[in-house]
Coordinates of C-alpha atoms in Angstrom, one line a residue:
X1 CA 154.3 121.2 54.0
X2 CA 155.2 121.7 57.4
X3 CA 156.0 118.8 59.3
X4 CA 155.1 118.0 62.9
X5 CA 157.2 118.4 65.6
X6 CA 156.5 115.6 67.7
X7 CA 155.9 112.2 65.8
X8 CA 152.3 110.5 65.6
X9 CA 153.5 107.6 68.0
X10 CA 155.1 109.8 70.5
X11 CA 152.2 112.1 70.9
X12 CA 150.0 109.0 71.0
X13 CA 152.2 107.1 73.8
X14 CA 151.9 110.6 75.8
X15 CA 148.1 110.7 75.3
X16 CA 147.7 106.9 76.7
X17 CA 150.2 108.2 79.6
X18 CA 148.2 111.1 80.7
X19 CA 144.6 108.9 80.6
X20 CA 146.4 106.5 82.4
X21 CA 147.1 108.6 85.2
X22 CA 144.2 110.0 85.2
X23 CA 141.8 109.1 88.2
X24 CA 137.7 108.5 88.8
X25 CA 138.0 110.4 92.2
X26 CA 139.6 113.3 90.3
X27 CA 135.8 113.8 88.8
X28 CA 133.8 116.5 90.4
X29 CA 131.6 115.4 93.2
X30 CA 128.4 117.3 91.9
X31 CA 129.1 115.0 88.5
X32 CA 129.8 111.9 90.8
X33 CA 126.1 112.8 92.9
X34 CA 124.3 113.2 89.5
X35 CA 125.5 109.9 88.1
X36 CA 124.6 108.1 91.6
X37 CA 120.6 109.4 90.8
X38 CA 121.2 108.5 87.2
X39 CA 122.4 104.5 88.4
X40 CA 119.0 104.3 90.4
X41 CA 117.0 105.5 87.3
X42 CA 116.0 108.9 88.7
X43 CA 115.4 111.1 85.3
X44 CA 114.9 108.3 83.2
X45 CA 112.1 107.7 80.9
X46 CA 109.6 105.3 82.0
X47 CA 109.1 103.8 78.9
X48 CA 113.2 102.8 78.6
X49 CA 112.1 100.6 81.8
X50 CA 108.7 99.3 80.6
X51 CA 108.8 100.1 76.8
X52 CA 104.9 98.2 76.4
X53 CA 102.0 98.6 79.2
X54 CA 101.3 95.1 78.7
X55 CA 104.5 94.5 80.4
X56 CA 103.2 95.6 83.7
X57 CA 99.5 95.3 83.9
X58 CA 96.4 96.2 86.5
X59 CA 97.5 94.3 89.8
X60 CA 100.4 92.8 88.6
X61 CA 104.2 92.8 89.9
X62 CA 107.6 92.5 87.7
X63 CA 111.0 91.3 89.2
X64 CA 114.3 92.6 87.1
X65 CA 117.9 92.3 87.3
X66 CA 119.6 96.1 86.7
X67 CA 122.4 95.5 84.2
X68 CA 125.3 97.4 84.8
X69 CA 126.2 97.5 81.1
X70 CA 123.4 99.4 80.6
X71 CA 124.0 101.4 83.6
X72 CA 127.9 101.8 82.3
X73 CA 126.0 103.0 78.9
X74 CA 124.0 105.2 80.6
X75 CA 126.9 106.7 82.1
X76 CA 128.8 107.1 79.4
X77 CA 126.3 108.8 77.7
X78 CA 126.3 111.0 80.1
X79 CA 129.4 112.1 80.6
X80 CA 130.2 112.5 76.2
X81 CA 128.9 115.9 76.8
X82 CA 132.3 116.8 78.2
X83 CA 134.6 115.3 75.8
X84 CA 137.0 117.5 73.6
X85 CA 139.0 115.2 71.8
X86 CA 141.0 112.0 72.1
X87 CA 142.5 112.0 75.3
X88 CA 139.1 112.4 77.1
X89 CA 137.9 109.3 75.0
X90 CA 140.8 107.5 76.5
X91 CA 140.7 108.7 80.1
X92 CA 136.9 108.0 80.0
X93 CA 137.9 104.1 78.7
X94 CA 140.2 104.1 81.7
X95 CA 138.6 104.9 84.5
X96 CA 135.0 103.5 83.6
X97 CA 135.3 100.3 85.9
X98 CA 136.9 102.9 88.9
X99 CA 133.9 105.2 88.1
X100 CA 131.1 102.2 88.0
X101 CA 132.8 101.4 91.8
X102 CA 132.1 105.0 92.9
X103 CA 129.0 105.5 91.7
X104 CA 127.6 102.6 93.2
X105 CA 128.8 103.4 96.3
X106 CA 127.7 106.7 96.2
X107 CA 124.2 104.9 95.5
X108 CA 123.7 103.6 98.7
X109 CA 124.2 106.7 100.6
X110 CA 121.7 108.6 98.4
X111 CA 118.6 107.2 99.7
X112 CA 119.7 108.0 103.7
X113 CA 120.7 111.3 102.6
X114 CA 117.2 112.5 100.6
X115 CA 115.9 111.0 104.0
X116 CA 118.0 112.9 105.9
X117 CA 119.2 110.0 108.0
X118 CA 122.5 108.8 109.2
X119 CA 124.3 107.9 106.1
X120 CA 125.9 104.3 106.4
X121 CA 129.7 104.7 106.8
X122 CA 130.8 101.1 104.9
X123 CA 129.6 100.3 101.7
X124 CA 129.5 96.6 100.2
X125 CA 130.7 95.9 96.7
X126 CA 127.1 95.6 95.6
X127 CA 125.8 92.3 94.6
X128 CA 123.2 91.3 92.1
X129 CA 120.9 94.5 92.2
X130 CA 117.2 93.6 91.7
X131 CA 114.8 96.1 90.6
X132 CA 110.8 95.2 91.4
X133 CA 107.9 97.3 90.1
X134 CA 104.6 97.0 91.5
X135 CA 101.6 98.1 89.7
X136 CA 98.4 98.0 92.0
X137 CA 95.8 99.9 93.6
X138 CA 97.6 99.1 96.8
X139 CA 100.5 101.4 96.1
X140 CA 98.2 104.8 96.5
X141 CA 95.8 103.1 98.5
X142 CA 98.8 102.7 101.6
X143 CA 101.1 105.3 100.8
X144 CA 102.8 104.2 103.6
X145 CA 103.6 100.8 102.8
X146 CA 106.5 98.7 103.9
X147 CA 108.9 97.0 101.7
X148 CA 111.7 94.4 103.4
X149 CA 113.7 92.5 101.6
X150 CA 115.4 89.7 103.3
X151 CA 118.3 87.5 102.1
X152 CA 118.6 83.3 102.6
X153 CA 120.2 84.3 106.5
X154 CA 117.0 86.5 107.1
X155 CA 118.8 89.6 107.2
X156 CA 117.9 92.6 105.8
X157 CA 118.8 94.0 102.2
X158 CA 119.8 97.5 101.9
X159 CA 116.8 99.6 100.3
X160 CA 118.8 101.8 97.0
X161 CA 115.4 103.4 96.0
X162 CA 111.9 103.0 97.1
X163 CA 109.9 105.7 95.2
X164 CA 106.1 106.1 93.5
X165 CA 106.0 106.5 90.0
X166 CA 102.2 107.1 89.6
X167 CA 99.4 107.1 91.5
X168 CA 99.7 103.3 91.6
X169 CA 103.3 102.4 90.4
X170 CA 105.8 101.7 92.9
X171 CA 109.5 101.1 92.3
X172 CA 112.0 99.3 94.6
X173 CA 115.5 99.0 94.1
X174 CA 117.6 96.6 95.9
X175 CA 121.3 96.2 96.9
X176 CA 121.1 92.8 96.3
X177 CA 119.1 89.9 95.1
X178 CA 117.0 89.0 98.4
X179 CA 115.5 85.7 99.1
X180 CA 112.1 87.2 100.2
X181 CA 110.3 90.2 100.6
X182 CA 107.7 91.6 102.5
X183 CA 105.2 94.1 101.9
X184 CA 103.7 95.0 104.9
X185 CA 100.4 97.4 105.3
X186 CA 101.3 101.1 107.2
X187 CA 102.2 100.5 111.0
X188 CA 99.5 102.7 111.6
X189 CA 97.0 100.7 110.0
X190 CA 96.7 99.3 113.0
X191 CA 92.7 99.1 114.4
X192 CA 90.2 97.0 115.9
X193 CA 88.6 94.4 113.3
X194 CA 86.7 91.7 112.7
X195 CA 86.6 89.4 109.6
X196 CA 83.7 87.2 107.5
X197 CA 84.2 83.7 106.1
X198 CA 82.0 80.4 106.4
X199 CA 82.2 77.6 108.6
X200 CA 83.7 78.8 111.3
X201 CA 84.4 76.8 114.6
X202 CA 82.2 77.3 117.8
X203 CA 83.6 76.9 121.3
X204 CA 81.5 74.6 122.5
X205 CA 80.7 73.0 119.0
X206 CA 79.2 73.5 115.6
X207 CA 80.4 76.0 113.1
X208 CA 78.5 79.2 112.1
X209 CA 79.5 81.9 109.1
X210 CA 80.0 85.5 110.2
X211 CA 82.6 87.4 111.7
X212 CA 85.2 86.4 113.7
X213 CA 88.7 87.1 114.8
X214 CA 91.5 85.6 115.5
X215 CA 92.1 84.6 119.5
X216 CA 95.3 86.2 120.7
X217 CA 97.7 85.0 123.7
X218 CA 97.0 87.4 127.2
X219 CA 100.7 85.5 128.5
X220 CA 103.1 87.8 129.7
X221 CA 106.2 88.4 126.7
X222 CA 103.6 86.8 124.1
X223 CA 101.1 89.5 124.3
X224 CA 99.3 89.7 121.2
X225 CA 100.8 86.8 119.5
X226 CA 98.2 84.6 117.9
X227 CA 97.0 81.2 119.3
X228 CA 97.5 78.1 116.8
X229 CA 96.2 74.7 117.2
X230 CA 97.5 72.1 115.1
X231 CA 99.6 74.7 113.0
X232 CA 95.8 76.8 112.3
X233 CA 94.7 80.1 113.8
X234 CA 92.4 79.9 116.7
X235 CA 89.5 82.1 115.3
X236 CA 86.2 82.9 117.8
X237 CA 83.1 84.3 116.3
X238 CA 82.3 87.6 117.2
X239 CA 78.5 88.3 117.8
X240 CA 76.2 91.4 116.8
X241 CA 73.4 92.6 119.0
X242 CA 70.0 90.7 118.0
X243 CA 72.1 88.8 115.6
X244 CA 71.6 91.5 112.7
X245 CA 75.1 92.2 111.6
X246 CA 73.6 95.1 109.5
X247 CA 73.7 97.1 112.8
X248 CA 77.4 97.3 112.8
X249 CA 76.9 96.9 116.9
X250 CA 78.8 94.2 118.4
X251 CA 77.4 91.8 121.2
X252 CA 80.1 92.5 123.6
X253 CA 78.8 89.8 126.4
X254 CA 78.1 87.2 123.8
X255 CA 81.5 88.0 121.8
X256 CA 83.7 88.2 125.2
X257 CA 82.2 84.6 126.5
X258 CA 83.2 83.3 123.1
X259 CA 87.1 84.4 123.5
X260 CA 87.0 83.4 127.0
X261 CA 85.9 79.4 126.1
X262 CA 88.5 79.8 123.7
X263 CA 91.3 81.1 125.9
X264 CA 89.9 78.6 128.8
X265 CA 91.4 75.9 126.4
X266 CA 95.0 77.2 126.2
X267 CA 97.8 78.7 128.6
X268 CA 97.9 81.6 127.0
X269 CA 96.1 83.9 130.0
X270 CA 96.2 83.8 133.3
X271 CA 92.6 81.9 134.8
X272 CA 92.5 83.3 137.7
X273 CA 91.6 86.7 136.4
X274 CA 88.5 87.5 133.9
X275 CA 88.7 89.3 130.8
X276 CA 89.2 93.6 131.2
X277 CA 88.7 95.7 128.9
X278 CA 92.3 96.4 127.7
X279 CA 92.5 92.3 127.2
X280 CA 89.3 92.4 124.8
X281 CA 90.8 95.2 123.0
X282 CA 93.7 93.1 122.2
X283 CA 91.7 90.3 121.0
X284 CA 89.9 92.2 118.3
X285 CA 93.3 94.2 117.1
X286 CA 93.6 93.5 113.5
X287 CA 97.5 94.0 112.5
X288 CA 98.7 95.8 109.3
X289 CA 98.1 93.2 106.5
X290 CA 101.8 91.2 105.1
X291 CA 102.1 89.6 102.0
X292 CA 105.5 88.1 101.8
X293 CA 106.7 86.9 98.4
X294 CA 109.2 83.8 98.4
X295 CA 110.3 81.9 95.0
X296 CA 108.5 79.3 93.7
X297 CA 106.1 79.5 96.9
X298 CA 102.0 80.0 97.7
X299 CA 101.6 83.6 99.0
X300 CA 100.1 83.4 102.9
X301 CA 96.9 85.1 103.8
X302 CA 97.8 88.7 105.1
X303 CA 98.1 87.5 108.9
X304 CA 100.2 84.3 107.2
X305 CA 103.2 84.7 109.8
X306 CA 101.2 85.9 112.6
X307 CA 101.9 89.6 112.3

C-alpha cells in the first residue's frame, strides 16, 4: 500500500493555516451584494417569514426581531454551493462572523443605492434590527406612505428595506429597534376637508353635529399650526348652503364668520385684518393623516400631534 507523503496531522495543521489566512473581503463583491439582498429577505419565501395566515391577519400589524442566526444560516446555505472539500468548510467557519460584519454593512447602502441616492459613507455596527409587517388595505390604498422610525432621542432610524409584498402587505426593515414609528398618509394627500362627529362646540354657544374643522393659527412662523385650548383642538363648524349637507356646497359666509369668532378668541391672527381667501383656504387644509405607534401606548387620532 502506498503510503502518504505528508502525514494526516501535518496536512491538517496546513489546512487550518490556509483558512486561517483566508479573508471575508477576499469574497467576490457580486457574492458579497447578493448576500446583502439575501440578509434583508429579498428572494425569500414568504411563508419562511409568516409560515400560517393567521399569523398576520386582515388589518393587523406584526413587530419581529431578525435573528442573525438565522440570517448566518441563511448565509451559509448559500454559500455551500461553492464548497469542494475541507478547507472550504474551514475557511467558511473562519470568516463567518467577518462576513456577517460585511454583509450588514453592505445592507445599509443597498436601499440608497436601488434608490439611486447618495449612499451613506459610515455605517453603524447595526443594533437590534426589527422587522414590522403591515397587512391592511392602507398599504395599496396610499402607495405612497410614509414610514419613520424614531429612537428614545427622537432621531431617526435608518430605513434597510421598505418594500410591498402584495397588494396590501408592506414590509419594513429597520437598522435598529426604534422607540416609535410613524406612519404618515402621502405628502400629497394634502387637500381641503372637512370632518363629521356629534356635539360639537358653537362660538357663541351650544353644540351642533355636522362637519367641522379644525381652527388653525394665521400668526406669522406658526402658520398652519392647530389652535388648542386646554390641551383640545379648537374645532368650528363648517356650514352647507340651506343647511342640506347632501348638496356637498359649503356656506362660505356662515362657515368664514364661524372661524373668525373662533380666531377672535386667540392670538393666533392678526385683528386688524379680515379673513382673505388664502387664510380660509388654510383653515379647511386637512393634512396627510399620522398614526404613530409607541409601546404600551393609546394610538392618537390621525391629526394626534398636530400634523
Amino acid at each position: 500500500m502506498m503510503k502518504s507523503w505528508k502525514s494526516r496531522e501535518i496536512a491538517a495543521q496546513q489546512l487550518v493555516k490556509q483558512a486561517n489566512n483566508s479573508s471575508a473581503e477576499d469574497i467576490p463583491i457580486p457574492i458579497q451584494a447578493w448576500l446583502s439582498r439575501l440578509y434583508l429577505l429579498y428572494g425569500v419565501p414568504f411563508e419562511y417569514l409568516v409560515p400560517d395566515y393567521r399569523m398576520l391577519p386582515f388589518e393587523s400589524i406584526r413587530w419581529s426581531f431578525m435573528d442573525i442566526n438565522w440570517l448566518e444560516r441563511a448565509m451559509d446555505g448559500a454559500l455551500s454551493i461553492g464548497r469542494t472539500g475541507s478547507i472550504k468548510l474551514l475557511s467558511d467557519i473562519n470568516q463567518q462572523k467577518s462576513l456577517t460584519k460585511i454583509v450588514h454593512g453592505e445592507a445599509q447602502k443597498l436601499r440608497s443605492q436601488l434608490r439611486q441616492v447618495e449612499v451613506p459613507d459610515q455605517v453603524s455596527d447595526g443594533g437590534v434590527v426589527t422587522v414590522m409587517l403591515i397587512r391592511s388595505s392602507l398599504v395599496g390604498g396610499y402607495p405612497g406612505m410614509e414610514v419613520i422610525g424614531l429612537d428614545a432621542s427622537g432621531k431617526k432610524i435608518n430605513l434597510l428595506r421598505m418594500d410591498p409584498l402584495a397588494k396590501d402587505v408592506l414590509l419594513v426593515i429597520f437598522e435598529d429597534l426604534p422607540a416609535e414609528v410613524k406612519l404618515i398618509e402621502p405628502s400629497e394627500g394634502i387637500h381641503f376637508g372637512i370632518r363629521n362627529d356629534t356635539g360639537i362646540p358653537g362660538c357663541q354657544g351650544g353644540t351642533a353635529d355636522g362637519a367641522y374643522t379644525f381652527v388653525r393659527s394665521l400668526q406669522a412662523g406658526k402658520i398652519g399650526a392647530q389652535i388648542e385650548q386646554s390641551s383640545t383642538a379648537v374645532r368650528s363648524q363648517v356650514f352647507f348652503r340651506n343647511d342640506d349637507a347632501t348638496t356637498g356646497v359649503l356656506d362660505i359666509q356662515r362657515s368664514l364668520a364661524e372661524l373668525k369668532c373662533w380666531l377672535n378668541k386667540t392670538d393666533d391672527w392678526p385683528h386688524n385684518v379680515d379673513l382673505s381667501a388664502a387664510d380660509f383656504a388654510v383653515e379647511m387644509i386637512r393634512s396627510p393623516g399620522l398614526q404613530v405607534f409607541k409601546p404600551a401606548s393609546n394610538f392618537p387620532s390621525d391629526e394626534g400631534e398636530n400634523q
